[in-house]
Amino acid sequence: LHPATDAGILAPRGRPSGLHIGGGMGLDGFQYETEWLRAIAGRGRMQEKRIMADTIRFDDVEALRAKISKDFGPWSDPIEITQQKINQFADVTGDHQWIHIDVERCKKESPFGGPVAHGFLSLSLLPAFHGGDGYHIAGARNMVNYGANKLRFISPVPAGASVHARSRIIAVDPRPQGTMITRETEVCVVGQERPALLYEGLTLYVK
């Protein structure tokens, strides 16, 4: 690592895999260099932000287990679910149900009063949510999405709404290939208490 003094943050030399740069973390359990990338893109708000976070090695099971909590972490920055995003998701997945894309019909016939996002669209945003848990997990060769124990779609997300997410670690298990971390995430429409979805995902940090 070397300091990017013009941005006031740490920037990666060679962008090593398995190292989380900055205060944000994709709430699917994967880590991204968003703070550095946004800073070099010239966004003033990110340039002024200095990252202060603890580092935990992926194989320090006891330290990771100390992060297990009954309470969720802080909310991520919100993301707006525009009708354009819904339409694009429909095109990618082939799911063109009218409750998602037919605005006029939704106004007349939908129980939601307008188009709603696909549940899997909301879920697919997990890598884009960055919350800042106050720590990052380092040293893994790479991270593997190992699947999920639970997924529930609870409330609709109307087109035009903004959603945010928060997560918590609920289990840390050593494996022959590395360390498995189970993380529970809830995604909510901003301003609503009832979650849009609950997701319990597993990430393997590979040694």
PDB file of N, CA and C in Angstrom, residues 59-135:
ATOM      1  N   ASP A  59      -8.200 -15.442   8.482  1.00  0.00           N
ATOM      2  CA  ASP A  59      -8.018 -16.688   9.220  1.00  0.00           C
ATOM      3  C   ASP A  59      -7.931 -16.485  10.727  1.00  0.00           C
ATOM      4  N   ASP A  60      -8.170 -15.263  11.183  1.00  0.00           N
ATOM      5  CA  ASP A  60      -8.226 -14.993  12.624  1.00  0.00           C
ATOM      6  C   ASP A  60      -9.662 -15.229  13.087  1.00  0.00           C
ATOM      7  N   VAL A  61      -9.973 -16.500  13.294  1.00  0.00           N
ATOM      8  CA  VAL A  61     -11.358 -16.891  13.547  1.00  0.00           C
ATOM      9  C   VAL A  61     -11.895 -16.254  14.826  1.00  0.00           C
ATOM     10  N   GLU A  62     -11.085 -16.215  15.864  1.00  0.00           N
ATOM     11  CA  GLU A  62     -11.562 -15.657  17.133  1.00  0.00           C
ATOM     12  C   GLU A  62     -11.879 -14.168  17.004  1.00  0.00           C
ATOM     13  N   ALA A  63     -11.026 -13.423  16.283  1.00  0.00           N
ATOM     14  CA  ALA A  63     -11.291 -12.000  16.092  1.00  0.00           C
ATOM     15  C   ALA A  63     -12.557 -11.783  15.277  1.00  0.00           C
ATOM     16  N   LEU A  64     -12.750 -12.628  14.268  1.00  0.00           N
ATOM     17  CA  LEU A  64     -13.957 -12.512  13.458  1.00  0.00           C
ATOM     18  C   LEU A  64     -15.195 -12.887  14.267  1.00  0.00           C
ATOM     19  N   ARG A  65     -15.069 -13.926  15.085  1.00  0.00           N
ATOM     20  CA  ARG A  65     -16.218 -14.312  15.914  1.00  0.00           C
ATOM     21  C   ARG A  65     -16.580 -13.237  16.919  1.00  0.00           C
ATOM     22  N   ALA A  66     -15.611 -12.412  17.283  1.00  0.00           N
ATOM     23  CA  ALA A  66     -15.904 -11.298  18.192  1.00  0.00           C
ATOM     24  C   ALA A  66     -16.814 -10.265  17.531  1.00  0.00           C
ATOM     25  N   LYS A  67     -16.910 -10.307  16.192  1.00  0.00           N
ATOM     26  CA  LYS A  67     -17.784  -9.383  15.463  1.00  0.00           C
ATOM     27  C   LYS A  67     -19.205  -9.922  15.306  1.00  0.00           C
ATOM     28  N   ILE A  68     -19.438 -11.158  15.716  1.00  0.00           N
ATOM     29  CA  ILE A  68     -20.790 -11.703  15.658  1.00  0.00           C
ATOM     30  C   ILE A  68     -21.683 -10.884  16.587  1.00  0.00           C
ATOM     31  N   SER A  69     -22.863 -10.524  16.087  1.00  0.00           N
ATOM     32  CA  SER A  69     -23.713  -9.629  16.860  1.00  0.00           C
ATOM     33  C   SER A  69     -25.183  -9.912  16.588  1.00  0.00           C
ATOM     34  N   LYS A  70     -26.011  -9.637  17.599  1.00  0.00           N
ATOM     35  CA  LYS A  70     -27.451  -9.696  17.418  1.00  0.00           C
ATOM     36  C   LYS A  70     -27.975  -8.442  16.733  1.00  0.00           C
ATOM     37  N   ASP A  71     -27.146  -7.413  16.707  1.00  0.00           N
ATOM     38  CA  ASP A  71     -27.552  -6.128  16.134  1.00  0.00           C
ATOM     39  C   ASP A  71     -26.948  -5.953  14.749  1.00  0.00           C
ATOM     40  N   PHE A  72     -27.728  -5.336  13.863  1.00  0.00           N
ATOM     41  CA  PHE A  72     -27.226  -5.005  12.543  1.00  0.00           C
ATOM     42  C   PHE A  72     -26.259  -3.830  12.615  1.00  0.00           C
ATOM     43  N   GLY A  73     -25.396  -3.754  11.621  1.00  0.00           N
ATOM     44  CA  GLY A  73     -24.494  -2.626  11.512  1.00  0.00           C
ATOM     45  C   GLY A  73     -25.207  -1.397  10.968  1.00  0.00           C
ATOM     46  N   PRO A  74     -24.445  -0.350  10.637  1.00  0.00           N
ATOM     47  CA  PRO A  74     -25.057   0.884  10.138  1.00  0.00           C
ATOM     48  C   PRO A  74     -25.656   0.706   8.752  1.00  0.00           C
ATOM     49  N   TRP A  75     -26.596   1.580   8.433  1.00  0.00           N
ATOM     50  CA  TRP A  75     -27.208   1.557   7.104  1.00  0.00           C
ATOM     51  C   TRP A  75     -26.199   1.989   6.052  1.00  0.00           C
ATOM     52  N   SER A  76     -26.323   1.405   4.893  1.00  0.00           N
ATOM     53  CA  SER A  76     -25.508   1.809   3.751  1.00  0.00           C
ATOM     54  C   SER A  76     -26.030   3.115   3.172  1.00  0.00           C
ATOM     55  N   ASP A  77     -25.292   3.654   2.230  1.00  0.00           N
ATOM     56  CA  ASP A  77     -25.815   4.756   1.426  1.00  0.00           C
ATOM     57  C   ASP A  77     -27.000   4.241   0.605  1.00  0.00           C
ATOM     58  N   PRO A  78     -28.017   5.073   0.392  1.00  0.00           N
ATOM     59  CA  PRO A  78     -29.186   4.617  -0.375  1.00  0.00           C
ATOM     60  C   PRO A  78     -28.909   4.528  -1.866  1.00  0.00           C
ATOM     61  N   ILE A  79     -29.670   3.668  -2.525  1.00  0.00           N
ATOM     62  CA  ILE A  79     -29.621   3.512  -3.973  1.00  0.00           C
ATOM     63  C   ILE A  79     -31.039   3.649  -4.505  1.00  0.00           C
ATOM     64  N   GLU A  80     -31.227   4.491  -5.514  1.00  0.00           N
ATOM     65  CA  GLU A  80     -32.554   4.692  -6.095  1.00  0.00           C
ATOM     66  C   GLU A  80     -32.856   3.579  -7.104  1.00  0.00           C
ATOM     67  N   ILE A  81     -34.057   3.023  -6.994  1.00  0.00           N
ATOM     68  CA  ILE A  81     -34.513   1.999  -7.932  1.00  0.00           C
ATOM     69  C   ILE A  81     -35.390   2.693  -8.976  1.00  0.00           C
ATOM     70  N   THR A  82     -34.792   3.089 -10.053  1.00  0.00           N
ATOM     71  CA  THR A  82     -35.528   3.811 -11.087  1.00  0.00           C
ATOM     72  C   THR A  82     -36.272   2.834 -11.992  1.00  0.00           C
ATOM     73  N   GLN A  83     -37.255   3.358 -12.722  1.00  0.00           N
ATOM     74  CA  GLN A  83     -37.956   2.515 -13.685  1.00  0.00           C
ATOM     75  C   GLN A  83     -36.997   2.025 -14.769  1.00  0.00           C
ATOM     76  N   GLN A  84     -36.027   2.850 -15.099  1.00  0.00           N
ATOM     77  CA  GLN A  84     -35.038   2.437 -16.095  1.00  0.00           C
ATOM     78  C   GLN A  84     -34.258   1.215 -15.618  1.00  0.00           C
ATOM     79  N   LYS A  85     -33.850   1.198 -14.351  1.00  0.00           N
ATOM     80  CA  LYS A  85     -33.140   0.038 -13.822  1.00  0.00           C
ATOM     81  C   LYS A  85     -34.024  -1.201 -13.862  1.00  0.00           C
ATOM     82  N   ILE A  86     -35.303  -1.028 -13.509  1.00  0.00           N
ATOM     83  CA  ILE A  86     -36.233  -2.153 -13.539  1.00  0.00           C
ATOM     84  C   ILE A  86     -36.365  -2.693 -14.958  1.00  0.00           C
ATOM     85  N   ASN A  87     -36.514  -1.791 -15.936  1.00  0.00           N
ATOM     86  CA  ASN A  87     -36.633  -2.217 -17.333  1.00  0.00           C
ATOM     87  C   ASN A  87     -35.368  -2.938 -17.810  1.00  0.00           C
ATOM     88  N   GLN A  88     -34.215  -2.418 -17.421  1.00  0.00           N
ATOM     89  CA  GLN A  88     -32.959  -3.047 -17.816  1.00  0.00           C
ATOM     90  C   GLN A  88     -32.815  -4.424 -17.190  1.00  0.00           C
ATOM     91  N   PHE A  89     -33.224  -4.560 -15.942  1.00  0.00           N
ATOM     92  CA  PHE A  89     -33.161  -5.864 -15.276  1.00  0.00           C
ATOM     93  C   PHE A  89     -34.101  -6.843 -15.960  1.00  0.00           C
ATOM     94  N   ALA A  90     -35.271  -6.352 -16.353  1.00  0.00           N
ATOM     95  CA  ALA A  90     -36.220  -7.210 -17.071  1.00  0.00           C
ATOM     96  C   ALA A  90     -35.617  -7.710 -18.377  1.00  0.00           C
ATOM     97  N   ASP A  91     -34.909  -6.838 -19.082  1.00  0.00           N
ATOM     98  CA  ASP A  91     -34.291  -7.234 -20.344  1.00  0.00           C
ATOM     99  C   ASP A  91     -33.193  -8.274 -20.128  1.00  0.00           C
ATOM    100  N   VAL A  92     -32.404  -8.099 -19.074  1.00  0.00           N
ATOM    101  CA  VAL A  92     -31.300  -9.019 -18.815  1.00  0.00           C
ATOM    102  C   VAL A  92     -31.823 -10.397 -18.408  1.00  0.00           C
ATOM    103  N   THR A  93     -32.861 -10.424 -17.572  1.00  0.00           N
ATOM    104  CA  THR A  93     -33.345 -11.692 -17.016  1.00  0.00           C
ATOM    105  C   THR A  93     -34.460 -12.320 -17.837  1.00  0.00           C
ATOM    106  N   GLY A  94     -35.103 -11.543 -18.697  1.00  0.00           N
ATOM    107  CA  GLY A  94     -36.252 -12.043 -19.439  1.00  0.00           C
ATOM    108  C   GLY A  94     -37.548 -12.024 -18.658  1.00  0.00           C
ATOM    109  N   ASP A  95     -37.533 -11.430 -17.478  1.00  0.00           N
ATOM    110  CA  ASP A  95     -38.732 -11.343 -16.644  1.00  0.00           C
ATOM    111  C   ASP A  95     -39.442 -10.030 -16.948  1.00  0.00           C
ATOM    112  N   HIS A  96     -40.384 -10.079 -17.887  1.00  0.00           N
ATOM    113  CA  HIS A  96     -41.101  -8.885 -18.326  1.00  0.00           C
ATOM    114  C   HIS A  96     -42.544  -8.863 -17.814  1.00  0.00           C
ATOM    115  N   GLN A  97     -42.755  -9.358 -16.606  1.00  0.00           N
ATOM    116  CA  GLN A  97     -44.103  -9.297 -16.048  1.00  0.00           C
ATOM    117  C   GLN A  97     -44.575  -7.849 -15.992  1.00  0.00           C
ATOM    118  N   TRP A  98     -45.844  -7.662 -16.293  1.00  0.00           N
ATOM    119  CA  TRP A  98     -46.369  -6.300 -16.380  1.00  0.00           C
ATOM    120  C   TRP A  98     -46.296  -5.551 -15.060  1.00  0.00           C
ATOM    121  N   ILE A  99     -46.303  -6.263 -13.929  1.00  0.00           N
ATOM    122  CA  ILE A  99     -46.246  -5.572 -12.630  1.00  0.00           C
ATOM    123  C   ILE A  99     -44.924  -4.842 -12.430  1.00  0.00           C
ATOM    124  N   HIS A 100     -43.951  -5.133 -13.289  1.00  0.00           N
ATOM    125  CA  HIS A 100     -42.653  -4.468 -13.202  1.00  0.00           C
ATOM    126  C   HIS A 100     -42.480  -3.367 -14.245  1.00  0.00           C
ATOM    127  N   ILE A 101     -43.025  -3.555 -15.449  1.00  0.00           N
ATOM    128  CA  ILE A 101     -42.617  -2.680 -16.550  1.00  0.00           C
ATOM    129  C   ILE A 101     -43.753  -1.908 -17.215  1.00  0.00           C
ATOM    130  N   ASP A 102     -45.008  -2.308 -17.018  1.00  0.00           N
ATOM    131  CA  ASP A 102     -46.129  -1.633 -17.678  1.00  0.00           C
ATOM    132  C   ASP A 102     -46.691  -0.578 -16.733  1.00  0.00           C
ATOM    133  N   VAL A 103     -46.193   0.638 -16.855  1.00  0.00           N
ATOM    134  CA  VAL A 103     -46.517   1.695 -15.897  1.00  0.00           C
ATOM    135  C   VAL A 103     -48.011   2.001 -15.892  1.00  0.00           C
ATOM    136  N   GLU A 104     -48.611   2.180 -17.058  1.00  0.00           N
ATOM    137  CA  GLU A 104     -50.014   2.569 -17.120  1.00  0.00           C
ATOM    138  C   GLU A 104     -50.922   1.457 -16.596  1.00  0.00           C
ATOM    139  N   ARG A 105     -50.624   0.215 -16.960  1.00  0.00           N
ATOM    140  CA  ARG A 105     -51.442  -0.889 -16.457  1.00  0.00           C
ATOM    141  C   ARG A 105     -51.300  -1.027 -14.941  1.00  0.00           C
ATOM    142  N   CYS A 106     -50.101  -0.827 -14.451  1.00  0.00           N
ATOM    143  CA  CYS A 106     -49.881  -0.911 -13.004  1.00  0.00           C
ATOM    144  C   CYS A 106     -50.698   0.130 -12.251  1.00  0.00           C
ATOM    145  N   LYS A 107     -50.801   1.333 -12.822  1.00  0.00           N
ATOM    146  CA  LYS A 107     -51.579   2.378 -12.168  1.00  0.00           C
ATOM    147  C   LYS A 107     -53.049   1.989 -12.059  1.00  0.00           C
ATOM    148  N   LYS A 108     -53.530   1.218 -13.031  1.00  0.00           N
ATOM    149  CA  LYS A 108     -54.939   0.846 -13.064  1.00  0.00           C
ATOM    150  C   LYS A 108     -55.229  -0.457 -12.328  1.00  0.00           C
ATOM    151  N   GLU A 109     -54.331  -1.435 -12.443  1.00  0.00           N
ATOM    152  CA  GLU A 109     -54.652  -2.786 -12.004  1.00  0.00           C
ATOM    153  C   GLU A 109     -53.798  -3.317 -10.858  1.00  0.00           C
ATOM    154  N   SER A 110     -52.609  -2.797 -10.672  1.00  0.00           N
ATOM    155  CA  SER A 110     -51.720  -3.379  -9.668  1.00  0.00           C
ATOM    156  C   SER A 110     -52.178  -3.029  -8.256  1.00  0.00           C
ATOM    157  N   PRO A 111     -52.127  -3.975  -7.338  1.00  0.00           N
ATOM    158  CA  PRO A 111     -52.450  -3.669  -5.940  1.00  0.00           C
ATOM    159  C   PRO A 111     -51.436  -2.730  -5.296  1.00  0.00           C
ATOM    160  N   PHE A 112     -50.296  -2.557  -5.957  1.00  0.00           N
ATOM    161  CA  PHE A 112     -49.262  -1.678  -5.416  1.00  0.00           C
ATOM    162  C   PHE A 112     -49.384  -0.243  -5.920  1.00  0.00           C
ATOM    163  N   GLY A 113     -50.281   0.000  -6.879  1.00  0.00           N
ATOM    164  CA  GLY A 113     -50.506   1.351  -7.377  1.00  0.00           C
ATOM    165  C   GLY A 113     -49.498   1.835  -8.387  1.00  0.00           C
ATOM    166  N   GLY A 114     -48.553   0.990  -8.745  1.00  0.00           N
ATOM    167  CA  GLY A 114     -47.526   1.350  -9.712  1.00  0.00           C
ATOM    168  C   GLY A 114     -46.550   0.212  -9.851  1.00  0.00           C
ATOM    169  N   PRO A 115     -45.574   0.334 -10.744  1.00  0.00           N
ATOM    170  CA  PRO A 115     -44.599  -0.741 -10.941  1.00  0.00           C
ATOM    171  C   PRO A 115     -43.768  -0.975  -9.680  1.00  0.00           C
ATOM    172  N   VAL A 116     -43.362  -2.214  -9.499  1.00  0.00           N
ATOM    173  CA  VAL A 116     -42.472  -2.575  -8.397  1.00  0.00           C
ATOM    174  C   VAL A 116     -41.254  -3.289  -8.961  1.00  0.00           C
ATOM    175  N   ALA A 117     -40.170  -3.204  -8.242  1.00  0.00           N
ATOM    176  CA  ALA A 117     -38.924  -3.837  -8.667  1.00  0.00           C
ATOM    177  C   ALA A 117     -39.016  -5.348  -8.518  1.00  0.00           C
ATOM    178  N   HIS A 118     -38.301  -6.056  -9.361  1.00  0.00           N
ATOM    179  CA  HIS A 118     -38.125  -7.490  -9.173  1.00  0.00           C
ATOM    180  C   HIS A 118     -37.419  -7.727  -7.834  1.00  0.00           C
ATOM    181  N   GLY A 119     -37.844  -8.776  -7.134  1.00  0.00           N
ATOM    182  CA  GLY A 119     -37.162  -9.092  -5.891  1.00  0.00           C
ATOM    183  C   GLY A 119     -35.684  -9.361  -6.096  1.00  0.00           C
ATOM    184  N   PHE A 120     -35.360 -10.053  -7.194  1.00  0.00           N
ATOM    185  CA  PHE A 120     -33.959 -10.365  -7.452  1.00  0.00           C
ATOM    186  C   PHE A 120     -33.159  -9.142  -7.889  1.00  0.00           C
ATOM    187  N   LEU A 121     -33.824  -8.105  -8.361  1.00  0.00           N
ATOM    188  CA  LEU A 121     -33.120  -6.852  -8.617  1.00  0.00           C
ATOM    189  C   LEU A 121     -32.634  -6.260  -7.304  1.00  0.00           C
ATOM    190  N   SER A 122     -33.513  -6.206  -6.315  1.00  0.00           N
ATOM    191  CA  SER A 122     -33.108  -5.695  -5.002  1.00  0.00           C
ATOM    192  C   SER A 122     -31.964  -6.528  -4.428  1.00  0.00           C
ATOM    193  N   LEU A 123     -32.070  -7.846  -4.568  1.00  0.00           N
ATOM    194  CA  LEU A 123     -31.015  -8.722  -4.060  1.00  0.00           C
ATOM    195  C   LEU A 123     -29.703  -8.498  -4.795  1.00  0.00           C
ATOM    196  N   SER A 124     -29.772  -8.274  -6.105  1.00  0.00           N
ATOM    197  CA  SER A 124     -28.551  -8.137  -6.902  1.00  0.00           C
ATOM    198  C   SER A 124     -27.763  -6.880  -6.560  1.00  0.00           C
ATOM    199  N   LEU A 125     -28.379  -5.959  -5.834  1.00  0.00           N
ATOM    200  CA  LEU A 125     -27.700  -4.723  -5.467  1.00  0.00           C
ATOM    201  C   LEU A 125     -26.768  -4.881  -4.267  1.00  0.00           C
ATOM    202  N   LEU A 126     -26.747  -6.047  -3.631  1.00  0.00           N
ATOM    203  CA  LEU A 126     -25.931  -6.207  -2.432  1.00  0.00           C
ATOM    204  C   LEU A 126     -24.476  -5.783  -2.626  1.00  0.00           C
ATOM    205  N   PRO A 127     -23.835  -6.102  -3.760  1.00  0.00           N
ATOM    206  CA  PRO A 127     -22.454  -5.633  -3.913  1.00  0.00           C
ATOM    207  C   PRO A 127     -22.322  -4.115  -3.988  1.00  0.00           C
ATOM    208  N   ALA A 128     -23.413  -3.432  -4.324  1.00  0.00           N
ATOM    209  CA  ALA A 128     -23.354  -1.975  -4.496  1.00  0.00           C
ATOM    210  C   ALA A 128     -23.601  -1.220  -3.200  1.00  0.00           C
ATOM    211  N   PHE A 129     -24.107  -1.899  -2.177  1.00  0.00           N
ATOM    212  CA  PHE A 129     -24.333  -1.244  -0.883  1.00  0.00           C
ATOM    213  C   PHE A 129     -23.029  -1.207  -0.107  1.00  0.00           C
ATOM    214  N   HIS A 130     -22.679  -0.018   0.371  1.00  0.00           N
ATOM    215  CA  HIS A 130     -21.456   0.144   1.141  1.00  0.00           C
ATOM    216  C   HIS A 130     -21.798   0.827   2.459  1.00  0.00           C
ATOM    217  N   GLY A 131     -21.542   0.104   3.554  1.00  0.00           N
ATOM    218  CA  GLY A 131     -22.024   0.583   4.835  1.00  0.00           C
ATOM    219  C   GLY A 131     -20.963   1.069   5.784  1.00  0.00           C
ATOM    220  N   GLY A 132     -19.770   0.513   5.727  1.00  0.00           N
ATOM    221  CA  GLY A 132     -18.738   0.946   6.658  1.00  0.00           C
ATOM    222  C   GLY A 132     -18.885   0.292   8.013  1.00  0.00           C
ATOM    223  N   ASP A 133     -18.508  -0.984   8.133  1.00  0.00           N
ATOM    224  CA  ASP A 133     -18.638  -1.705   9.390  1.00  0.00           C
ATOM    225  C   ASP A 133     -17.603  -1.279  10.413  1.00  0.00           C
ATOM    226  N   GLY A 134     -16.619  -0.493  10.010  1.00  0.00           N
ATOM    227  CA  GLY A 134     -15.563  -0.101  10.928  1.00  0.00           C
ATOM    228  C   GLY A 134     -14.406  -1.086  10.966  1.00  0.00           C
ATOM    229  N   TYR A 135     -14.450  -2.102  10.120  1.00  0.00           N
ATOM    230  CA  TYR A 135     -13.354  -3.058  10.019  1.00  0.00           C
ATOM    231  C   TYR A 135     -13.353  -3.628   8.606  1.00  0.00           C
TER     232      TYR A 135
END
